[in-house]
Short mmCIF file of C-alpha atoms and ligand atoms in Angstrom, two decimals:
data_model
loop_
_atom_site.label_atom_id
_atom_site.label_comp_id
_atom_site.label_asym_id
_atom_site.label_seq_id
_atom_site.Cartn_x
_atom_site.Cartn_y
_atom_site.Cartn_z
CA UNK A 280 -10.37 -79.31 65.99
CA UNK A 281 -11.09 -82.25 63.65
CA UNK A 282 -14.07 -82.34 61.97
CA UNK A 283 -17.18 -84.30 63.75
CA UNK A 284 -15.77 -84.00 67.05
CA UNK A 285 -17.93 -82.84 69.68
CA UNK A 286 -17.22 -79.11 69.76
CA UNK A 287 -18.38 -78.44 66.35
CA UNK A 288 -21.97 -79.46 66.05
CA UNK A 289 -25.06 -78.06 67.02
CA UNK A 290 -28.19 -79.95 68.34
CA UNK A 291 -31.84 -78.56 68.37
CA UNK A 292 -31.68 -77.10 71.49
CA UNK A 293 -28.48 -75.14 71.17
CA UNK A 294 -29.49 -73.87 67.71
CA UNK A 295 -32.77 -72.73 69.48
CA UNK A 296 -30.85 -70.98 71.94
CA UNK A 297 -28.67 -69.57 69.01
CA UNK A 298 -32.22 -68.31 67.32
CA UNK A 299 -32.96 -67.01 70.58
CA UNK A 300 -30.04 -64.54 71.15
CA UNK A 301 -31.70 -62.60 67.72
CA UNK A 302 -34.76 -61.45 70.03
CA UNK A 303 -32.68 -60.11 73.20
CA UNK A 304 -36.02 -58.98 74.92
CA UNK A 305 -37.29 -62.65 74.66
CA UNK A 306 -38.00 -64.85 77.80
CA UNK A 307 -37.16 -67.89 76.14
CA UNK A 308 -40.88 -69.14 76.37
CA UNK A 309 -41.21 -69.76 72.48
CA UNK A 310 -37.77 -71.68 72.83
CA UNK A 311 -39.21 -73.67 75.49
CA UNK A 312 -42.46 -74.78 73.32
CA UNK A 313 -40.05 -75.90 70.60
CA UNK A 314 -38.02 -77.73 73.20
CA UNK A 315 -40.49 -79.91 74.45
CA UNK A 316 -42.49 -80.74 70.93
CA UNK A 317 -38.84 -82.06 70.15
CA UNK A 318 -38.88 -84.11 73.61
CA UNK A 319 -42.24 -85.78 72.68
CA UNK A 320 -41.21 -86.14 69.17
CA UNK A 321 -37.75 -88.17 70.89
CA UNK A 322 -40.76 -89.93 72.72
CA UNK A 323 -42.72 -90.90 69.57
CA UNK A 324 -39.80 -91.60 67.48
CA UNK A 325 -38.39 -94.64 70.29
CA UNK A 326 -42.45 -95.67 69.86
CA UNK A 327 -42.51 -95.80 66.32
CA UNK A 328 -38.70 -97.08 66.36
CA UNK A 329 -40.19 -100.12 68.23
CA UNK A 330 -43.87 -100.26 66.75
CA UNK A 331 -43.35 -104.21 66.11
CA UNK A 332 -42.11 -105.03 69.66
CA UNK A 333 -44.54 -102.55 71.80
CA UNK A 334 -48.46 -102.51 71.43
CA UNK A 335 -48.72 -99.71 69.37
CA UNK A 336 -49.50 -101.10 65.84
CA UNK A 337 -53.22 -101.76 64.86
CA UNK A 338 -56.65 -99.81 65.16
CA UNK A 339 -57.82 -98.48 68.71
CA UNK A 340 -61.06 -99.13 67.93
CA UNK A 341 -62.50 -95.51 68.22
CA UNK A 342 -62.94 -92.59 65.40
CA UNK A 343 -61.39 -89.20 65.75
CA UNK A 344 -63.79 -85.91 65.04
CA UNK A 345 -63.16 -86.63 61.16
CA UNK A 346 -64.80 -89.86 61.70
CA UNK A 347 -61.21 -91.31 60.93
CA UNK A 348 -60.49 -94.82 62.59
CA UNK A 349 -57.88 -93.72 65.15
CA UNK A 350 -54.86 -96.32 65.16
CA UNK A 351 -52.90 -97.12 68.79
CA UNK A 352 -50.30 -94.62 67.57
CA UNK A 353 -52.46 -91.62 66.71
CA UNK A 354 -54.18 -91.66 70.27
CA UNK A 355 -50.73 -92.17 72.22
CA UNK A 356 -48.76 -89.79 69.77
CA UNK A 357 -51.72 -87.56 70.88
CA UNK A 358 -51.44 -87.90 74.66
CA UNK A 359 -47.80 -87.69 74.70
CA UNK A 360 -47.93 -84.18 72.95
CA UNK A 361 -50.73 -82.93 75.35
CA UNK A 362 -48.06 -84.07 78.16
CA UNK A 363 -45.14 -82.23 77.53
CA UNK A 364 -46.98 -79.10 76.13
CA UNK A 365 -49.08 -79.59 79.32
CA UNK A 366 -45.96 -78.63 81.83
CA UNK A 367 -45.53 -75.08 79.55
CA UNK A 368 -47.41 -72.21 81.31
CA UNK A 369 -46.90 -69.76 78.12
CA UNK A 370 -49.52 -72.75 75.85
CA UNK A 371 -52.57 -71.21 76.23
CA UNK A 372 -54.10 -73.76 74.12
CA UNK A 373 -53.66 -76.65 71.86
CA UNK A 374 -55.46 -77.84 69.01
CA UNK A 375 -54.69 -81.29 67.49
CA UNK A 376 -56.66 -83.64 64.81
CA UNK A 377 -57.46 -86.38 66.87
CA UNK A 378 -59.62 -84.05 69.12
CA UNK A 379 -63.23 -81.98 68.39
CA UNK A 380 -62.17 -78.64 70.07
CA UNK A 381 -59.64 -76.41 71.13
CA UNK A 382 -57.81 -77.55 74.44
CA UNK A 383 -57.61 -74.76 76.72
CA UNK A 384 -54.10 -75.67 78.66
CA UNK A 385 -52.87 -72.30 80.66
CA UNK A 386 -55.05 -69.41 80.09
CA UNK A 387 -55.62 -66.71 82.60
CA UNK A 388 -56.39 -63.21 82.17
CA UNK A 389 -53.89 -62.40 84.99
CA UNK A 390 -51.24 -63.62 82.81
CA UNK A 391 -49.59 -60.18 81.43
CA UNK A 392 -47.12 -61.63 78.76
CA UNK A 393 -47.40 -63.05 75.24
CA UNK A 394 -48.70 -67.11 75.19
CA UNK A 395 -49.05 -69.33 72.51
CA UNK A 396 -51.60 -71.35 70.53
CA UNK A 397 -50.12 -74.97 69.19
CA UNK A 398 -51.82 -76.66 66.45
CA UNK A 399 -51.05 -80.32 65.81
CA UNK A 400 -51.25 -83.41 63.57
CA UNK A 401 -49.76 -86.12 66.01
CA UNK A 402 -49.26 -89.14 63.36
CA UNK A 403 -49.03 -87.92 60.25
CA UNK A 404 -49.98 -90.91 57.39
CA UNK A 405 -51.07 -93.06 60.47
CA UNK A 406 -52.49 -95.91 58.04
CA UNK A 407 -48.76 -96.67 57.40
CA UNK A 408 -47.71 -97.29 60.88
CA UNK A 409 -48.57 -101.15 60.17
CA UNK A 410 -46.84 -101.82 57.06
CA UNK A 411 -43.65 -100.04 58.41
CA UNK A 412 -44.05 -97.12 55.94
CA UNK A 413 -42.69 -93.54 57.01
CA UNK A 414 -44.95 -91.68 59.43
CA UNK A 415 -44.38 -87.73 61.17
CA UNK A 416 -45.70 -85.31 63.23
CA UNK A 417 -46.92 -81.88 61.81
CA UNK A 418 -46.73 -78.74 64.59
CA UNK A 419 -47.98 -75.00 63.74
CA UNK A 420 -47.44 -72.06 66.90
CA UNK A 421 -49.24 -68.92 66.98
CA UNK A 422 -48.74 -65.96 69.01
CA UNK A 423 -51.57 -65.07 71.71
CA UNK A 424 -50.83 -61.41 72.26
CA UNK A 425 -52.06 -60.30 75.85
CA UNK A 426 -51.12 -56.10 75.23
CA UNK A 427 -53.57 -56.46 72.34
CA UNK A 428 -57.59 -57.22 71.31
CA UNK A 429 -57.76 -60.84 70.40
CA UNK A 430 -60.54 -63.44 70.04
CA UNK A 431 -61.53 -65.59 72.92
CA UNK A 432 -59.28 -68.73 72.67
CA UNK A 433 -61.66 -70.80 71.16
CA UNK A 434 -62.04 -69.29 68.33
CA UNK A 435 -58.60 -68.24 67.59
CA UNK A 436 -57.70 -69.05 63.73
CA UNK A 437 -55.43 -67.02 61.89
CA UNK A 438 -54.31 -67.15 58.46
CA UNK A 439 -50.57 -69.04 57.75
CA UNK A 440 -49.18 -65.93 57.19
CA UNK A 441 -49.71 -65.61 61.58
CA UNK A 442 -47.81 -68.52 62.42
CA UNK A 443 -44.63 -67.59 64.30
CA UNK A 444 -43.23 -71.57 63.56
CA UNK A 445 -44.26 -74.69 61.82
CA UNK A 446 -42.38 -77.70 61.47
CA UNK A 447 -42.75 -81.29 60.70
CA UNK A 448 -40.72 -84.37 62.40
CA UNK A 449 -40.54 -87.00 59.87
CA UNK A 450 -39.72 -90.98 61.64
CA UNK A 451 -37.92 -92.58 58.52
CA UNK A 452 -34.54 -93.96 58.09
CA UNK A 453 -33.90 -91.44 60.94
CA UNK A 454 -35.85 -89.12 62.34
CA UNK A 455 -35.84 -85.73 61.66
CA UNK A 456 -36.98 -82.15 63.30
CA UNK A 457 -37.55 -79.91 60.45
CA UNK A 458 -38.70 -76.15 61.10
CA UNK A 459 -38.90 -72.25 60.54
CA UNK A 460 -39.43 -69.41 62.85
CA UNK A 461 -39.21 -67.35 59.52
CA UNK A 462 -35.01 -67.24 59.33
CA UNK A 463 -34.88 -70.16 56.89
CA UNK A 464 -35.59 -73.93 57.34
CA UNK A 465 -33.65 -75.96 59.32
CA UNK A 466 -33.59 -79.87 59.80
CA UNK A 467 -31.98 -81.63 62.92
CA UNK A 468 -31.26 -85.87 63.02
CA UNK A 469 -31.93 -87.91 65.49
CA UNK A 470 -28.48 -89.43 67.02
CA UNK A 471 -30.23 -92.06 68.86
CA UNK A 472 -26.73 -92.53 70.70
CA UNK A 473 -26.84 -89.53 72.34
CA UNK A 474 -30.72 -88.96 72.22
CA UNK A 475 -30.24 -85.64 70.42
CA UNK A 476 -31.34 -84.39 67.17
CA UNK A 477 -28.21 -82.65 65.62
CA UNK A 478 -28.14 -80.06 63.46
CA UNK A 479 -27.84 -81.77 59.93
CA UNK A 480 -29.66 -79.84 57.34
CA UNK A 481 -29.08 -76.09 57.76
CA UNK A 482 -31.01 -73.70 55.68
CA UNK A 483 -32.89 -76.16 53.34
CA UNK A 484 -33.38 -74.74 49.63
CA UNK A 485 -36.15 -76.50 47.59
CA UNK A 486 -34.43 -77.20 44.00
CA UNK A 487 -35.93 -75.47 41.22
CA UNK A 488 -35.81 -79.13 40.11
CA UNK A 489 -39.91 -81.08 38.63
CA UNK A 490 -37.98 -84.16 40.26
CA UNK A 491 -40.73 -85.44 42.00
CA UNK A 492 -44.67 -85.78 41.07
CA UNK A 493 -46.70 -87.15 44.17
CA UNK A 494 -50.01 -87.48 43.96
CA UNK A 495 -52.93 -90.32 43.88
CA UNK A 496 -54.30 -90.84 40.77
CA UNK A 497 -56.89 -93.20 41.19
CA UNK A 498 -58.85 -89.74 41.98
CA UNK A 499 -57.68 -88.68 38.32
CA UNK A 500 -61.36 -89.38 37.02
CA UNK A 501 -63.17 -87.02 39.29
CA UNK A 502 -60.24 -84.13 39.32
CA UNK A 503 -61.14 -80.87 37.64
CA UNK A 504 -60.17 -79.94 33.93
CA UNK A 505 -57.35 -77.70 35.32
CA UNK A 506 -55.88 -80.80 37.95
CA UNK A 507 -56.00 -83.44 34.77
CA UNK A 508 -54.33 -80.90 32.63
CA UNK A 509 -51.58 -80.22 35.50
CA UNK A 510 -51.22 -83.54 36.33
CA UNK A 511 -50.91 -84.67 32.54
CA UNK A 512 -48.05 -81.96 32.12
CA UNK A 513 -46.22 -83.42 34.80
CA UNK A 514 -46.04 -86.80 33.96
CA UNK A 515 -46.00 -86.96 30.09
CA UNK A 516 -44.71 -83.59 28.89
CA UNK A 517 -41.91 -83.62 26.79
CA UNK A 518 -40.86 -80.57 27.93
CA UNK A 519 -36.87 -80.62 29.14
CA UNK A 520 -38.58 -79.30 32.60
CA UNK A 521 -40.83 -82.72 33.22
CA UNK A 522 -38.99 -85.04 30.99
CA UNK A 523 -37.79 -86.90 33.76
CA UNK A 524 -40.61 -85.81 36.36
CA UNK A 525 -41.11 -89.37 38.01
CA UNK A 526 -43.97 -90.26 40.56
CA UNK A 527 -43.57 -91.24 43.97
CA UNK A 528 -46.27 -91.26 46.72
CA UNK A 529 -45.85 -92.64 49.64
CA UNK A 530 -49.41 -91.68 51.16
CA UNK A 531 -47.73 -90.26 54.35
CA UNK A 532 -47.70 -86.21 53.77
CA UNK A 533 -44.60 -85.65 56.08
CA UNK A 534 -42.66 -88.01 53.93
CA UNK A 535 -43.82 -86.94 50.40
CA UNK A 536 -43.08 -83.39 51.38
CA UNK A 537 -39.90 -84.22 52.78
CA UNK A 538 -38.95 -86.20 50.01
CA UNK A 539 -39.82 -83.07 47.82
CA UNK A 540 -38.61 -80.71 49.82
CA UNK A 541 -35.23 -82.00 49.03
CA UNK A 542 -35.18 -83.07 46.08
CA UNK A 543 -37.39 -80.73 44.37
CA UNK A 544 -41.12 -81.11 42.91
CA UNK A 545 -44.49 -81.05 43.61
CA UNK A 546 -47.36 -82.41 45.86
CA UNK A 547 -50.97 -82.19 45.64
CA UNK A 548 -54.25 -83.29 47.30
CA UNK A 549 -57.13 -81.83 45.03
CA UNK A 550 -60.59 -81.63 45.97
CA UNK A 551 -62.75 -84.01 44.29
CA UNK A 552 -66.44 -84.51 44.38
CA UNK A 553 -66.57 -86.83 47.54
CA UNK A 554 -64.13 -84.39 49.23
CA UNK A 555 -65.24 -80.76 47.33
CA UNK A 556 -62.42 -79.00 49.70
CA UNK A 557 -59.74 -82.08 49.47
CA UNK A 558 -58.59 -83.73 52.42
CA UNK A 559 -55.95 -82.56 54.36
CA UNK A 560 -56.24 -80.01 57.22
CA UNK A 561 -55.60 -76.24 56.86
CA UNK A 562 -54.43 -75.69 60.22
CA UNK A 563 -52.12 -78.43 61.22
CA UNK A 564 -51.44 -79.87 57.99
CA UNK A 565 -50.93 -77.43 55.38
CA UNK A 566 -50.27 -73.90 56.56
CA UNK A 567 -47.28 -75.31 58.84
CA UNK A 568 -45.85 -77.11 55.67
CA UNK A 569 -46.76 -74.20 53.27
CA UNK A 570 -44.97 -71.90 55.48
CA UNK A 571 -41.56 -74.28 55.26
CA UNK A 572 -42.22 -74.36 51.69
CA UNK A 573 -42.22 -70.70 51.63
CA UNK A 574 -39.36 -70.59 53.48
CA UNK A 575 -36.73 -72.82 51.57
CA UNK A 576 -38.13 -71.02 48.17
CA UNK A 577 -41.03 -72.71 47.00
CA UNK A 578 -44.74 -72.29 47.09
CA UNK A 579 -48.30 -73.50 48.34
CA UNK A 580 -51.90 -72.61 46.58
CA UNK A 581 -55.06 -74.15 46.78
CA UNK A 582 -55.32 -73.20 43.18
CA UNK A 583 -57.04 -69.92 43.61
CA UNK A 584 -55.25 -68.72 46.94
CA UNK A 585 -51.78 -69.05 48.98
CA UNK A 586 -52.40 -71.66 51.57
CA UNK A 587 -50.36 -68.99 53.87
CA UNK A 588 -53.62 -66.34 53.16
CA UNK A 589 -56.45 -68.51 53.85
CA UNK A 590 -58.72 -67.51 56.65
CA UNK A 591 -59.70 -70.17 58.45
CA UNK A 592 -63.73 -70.57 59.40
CA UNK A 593 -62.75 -74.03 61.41
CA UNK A 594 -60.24 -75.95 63.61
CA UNK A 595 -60.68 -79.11 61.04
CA UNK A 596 -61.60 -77.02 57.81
CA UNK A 597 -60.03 -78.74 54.50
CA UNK A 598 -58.25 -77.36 51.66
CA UNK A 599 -57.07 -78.54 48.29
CA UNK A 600 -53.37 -78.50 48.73
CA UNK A 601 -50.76 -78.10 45.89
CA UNK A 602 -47.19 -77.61 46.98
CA UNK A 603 -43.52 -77.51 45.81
CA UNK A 604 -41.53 -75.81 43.12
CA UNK A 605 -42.72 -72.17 42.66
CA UNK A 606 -42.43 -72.20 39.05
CA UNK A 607 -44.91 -75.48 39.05
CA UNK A 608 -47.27 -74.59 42.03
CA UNK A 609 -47.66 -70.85 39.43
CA UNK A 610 -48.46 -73.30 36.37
CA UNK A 611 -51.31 -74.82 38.06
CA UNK A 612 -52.39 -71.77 39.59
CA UNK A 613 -52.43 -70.45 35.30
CA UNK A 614 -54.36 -73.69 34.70
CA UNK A 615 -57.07 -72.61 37.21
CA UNK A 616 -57.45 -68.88 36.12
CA UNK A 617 -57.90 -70.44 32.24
CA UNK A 618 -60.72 -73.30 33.66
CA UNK A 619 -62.03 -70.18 35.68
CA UNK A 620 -62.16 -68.26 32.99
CA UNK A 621 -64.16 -70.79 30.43
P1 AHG B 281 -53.45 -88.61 58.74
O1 AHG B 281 -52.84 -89.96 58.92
O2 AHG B 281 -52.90 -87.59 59.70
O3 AHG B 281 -54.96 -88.67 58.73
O4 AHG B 281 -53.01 -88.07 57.31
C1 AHG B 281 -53.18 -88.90 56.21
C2 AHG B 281 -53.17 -88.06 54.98
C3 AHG B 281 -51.77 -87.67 54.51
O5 AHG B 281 -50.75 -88.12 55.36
C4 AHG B 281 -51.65 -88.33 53.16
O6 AHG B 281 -51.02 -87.50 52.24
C5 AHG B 281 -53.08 -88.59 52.77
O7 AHG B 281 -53.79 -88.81 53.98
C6 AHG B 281 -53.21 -89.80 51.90
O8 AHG B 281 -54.57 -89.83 51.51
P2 AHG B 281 -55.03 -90.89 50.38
O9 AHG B 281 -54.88 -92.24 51.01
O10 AHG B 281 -56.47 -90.52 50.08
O11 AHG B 281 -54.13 -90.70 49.18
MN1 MN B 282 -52.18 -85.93 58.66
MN1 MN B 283 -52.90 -87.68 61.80
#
């Protein structure tokens, strides 16, 4: 059969039913979860595709519970989410940046079988959506065991290391589904022809390659010793490692991970005094993306911890986030223990 025809290619949702056949007890009710985030990421991705033509571009007018001006795009990205994950009895709850709380969906003590907890970053770099710079969506899923003691929904964070997926869709060039269940990563293009994101990018591998150094240095006066230092390294060491380390920051996270991802290197958001634990979002910014890191080879730290260890005390809680090459994200991690240290 030639190459490219239609036999030979896999889309998300065959894949997922591929993954599936590893777990023969399972229902297919995690499947279905990752089914329909990919439906309202298809959703977001014709909104986004059209964000000139359709009234989606400019502010809503409100704040979200970080006191963040919402744009059009965050609050329908937000809605459209909700909707499809609304129709999936085994969501218990959902948990997403542009809301305060927890959102319980489907949860009944009657229900005697496993359910799940999404966490969720709708539009991902949001502020671009005007300027027609790359925006995403960020997803986490946790496990809500019902054979088992567990904390009441509303309080139910657990460390990275709990997630049972992550995954980010990035709405670039093309779009793109990338995620884990923990058997590698695993990135699927939109084929806007056929509405389907096929299976493009199988098994992702970070390159053990400094190719990339994203960051925004205009914080560079108020970073620590250890994050000048680090920073510094990167960009003017001589060393054959960073001799051709070259910035790019986009100021969407989906895309400067992506970006990185690929082609090797490192990002990081590090506290500063006006924001002592940094700014982006354990939950459904950086565990899901430290766990893809993990998985294609790399690493994620806040300096003094793995992202994937971090307990967290909040649905919005912050960390500093430093993430790519292993052999980098250990370097700053060196940097630290010597500040630390005195
Ligand atoms: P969001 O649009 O979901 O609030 O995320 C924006 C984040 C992240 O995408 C990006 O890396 C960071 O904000 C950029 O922050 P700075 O403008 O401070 O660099
Ligand atoms: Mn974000
Ligand atoms: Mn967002």
């Amino acid at each position: 059969m030639a190459a490219g025809s239609w036999q030979d290619f896999d889309t998300l949702e065959s894949f997922i039913a591929r993954q599936q056949r590893l777990y023969p007890h399972s229902r297919g009710k995690f499947s279905d979860i990752l089914r329909r985030i990919g439906l309202g990421s298809k959703i977001i991705a014709s909104k986004v595709r059209m964000a000139g033509l359709v009234d989606v571009l400019g502010k809503q007018g409100t704040s979200n519970v970080q006191g963040e001006e919402q744009m059009k795009l965050d609050v329908i990205a937000n809605q459209i989410i909700k909707s499809v994950l609304g129709w999936v009895t085994s969501v218990a709850a959902i948990a997403s940046e542009e809301d305060e709380k927890i959102t319980i969906l489907h949860h009944y003590e009657e229900i005697k079988e496993d359910q799940y907890v999404v966490f969720y970053d709708p539009v991902d770099g949001s502020s671009n959506i005007d300027v027609n710079v790359s925006v995403g969506t960020i997803f986490s899923i946790y496990r809500y065991p019902y054979n088992q003691p567990r904390p009441p929904l509303e309080r139910y964070l657990l460390p990275g290391s709990q997630q049972v997926a992550a995954g980010y869709v990035v709405y670039g060039s093309s779009a793109m589904f990338v995620y884990t269940t923990g058997q590698g990563v695993h990135g699927f293009t939109l084929d806007p022809e056929i509405g389907e994101f096929v299976l493009s990018h199988e098994n992702i591998r970070t390159p053990d390659v400094c190719t990339y150094y994203s960051a925004n240095d205009t914080y560079y006066p108020q970073w620590s010793e250890a994050v000048r230092k680090f920073s510094d390294t990167l960009r003017f060491s001589d060393e054959p490692r960073y001799a051709k380390t070259t910035c790019r920051y986009v100021g969407s996270l989906v895309a400067d991970f992506h970006r990185n991802l690929l082609g090797g290197g490192v990002f990081m958001y590090p506290e500063n005094p006006s924001a002592p634990h940094g700014k982006l979002r354990l939950l459904y910014e950086c565990a899901p993306l430290a766990m893809i890191a993990e998985q294609a080879g790399g690493k994620a730290s806040t300096g003094r911890e793995r992202i994937l260890d971090v307990q967290p005390s909040d649905v919005h809680q912050r960390v500093p986030f430093f993430v790519g090459c292993r052999q980098d994200i250990e370097l700053y991690e060196q940097l630290v223990r010597q500040m630390d240290a005195g």
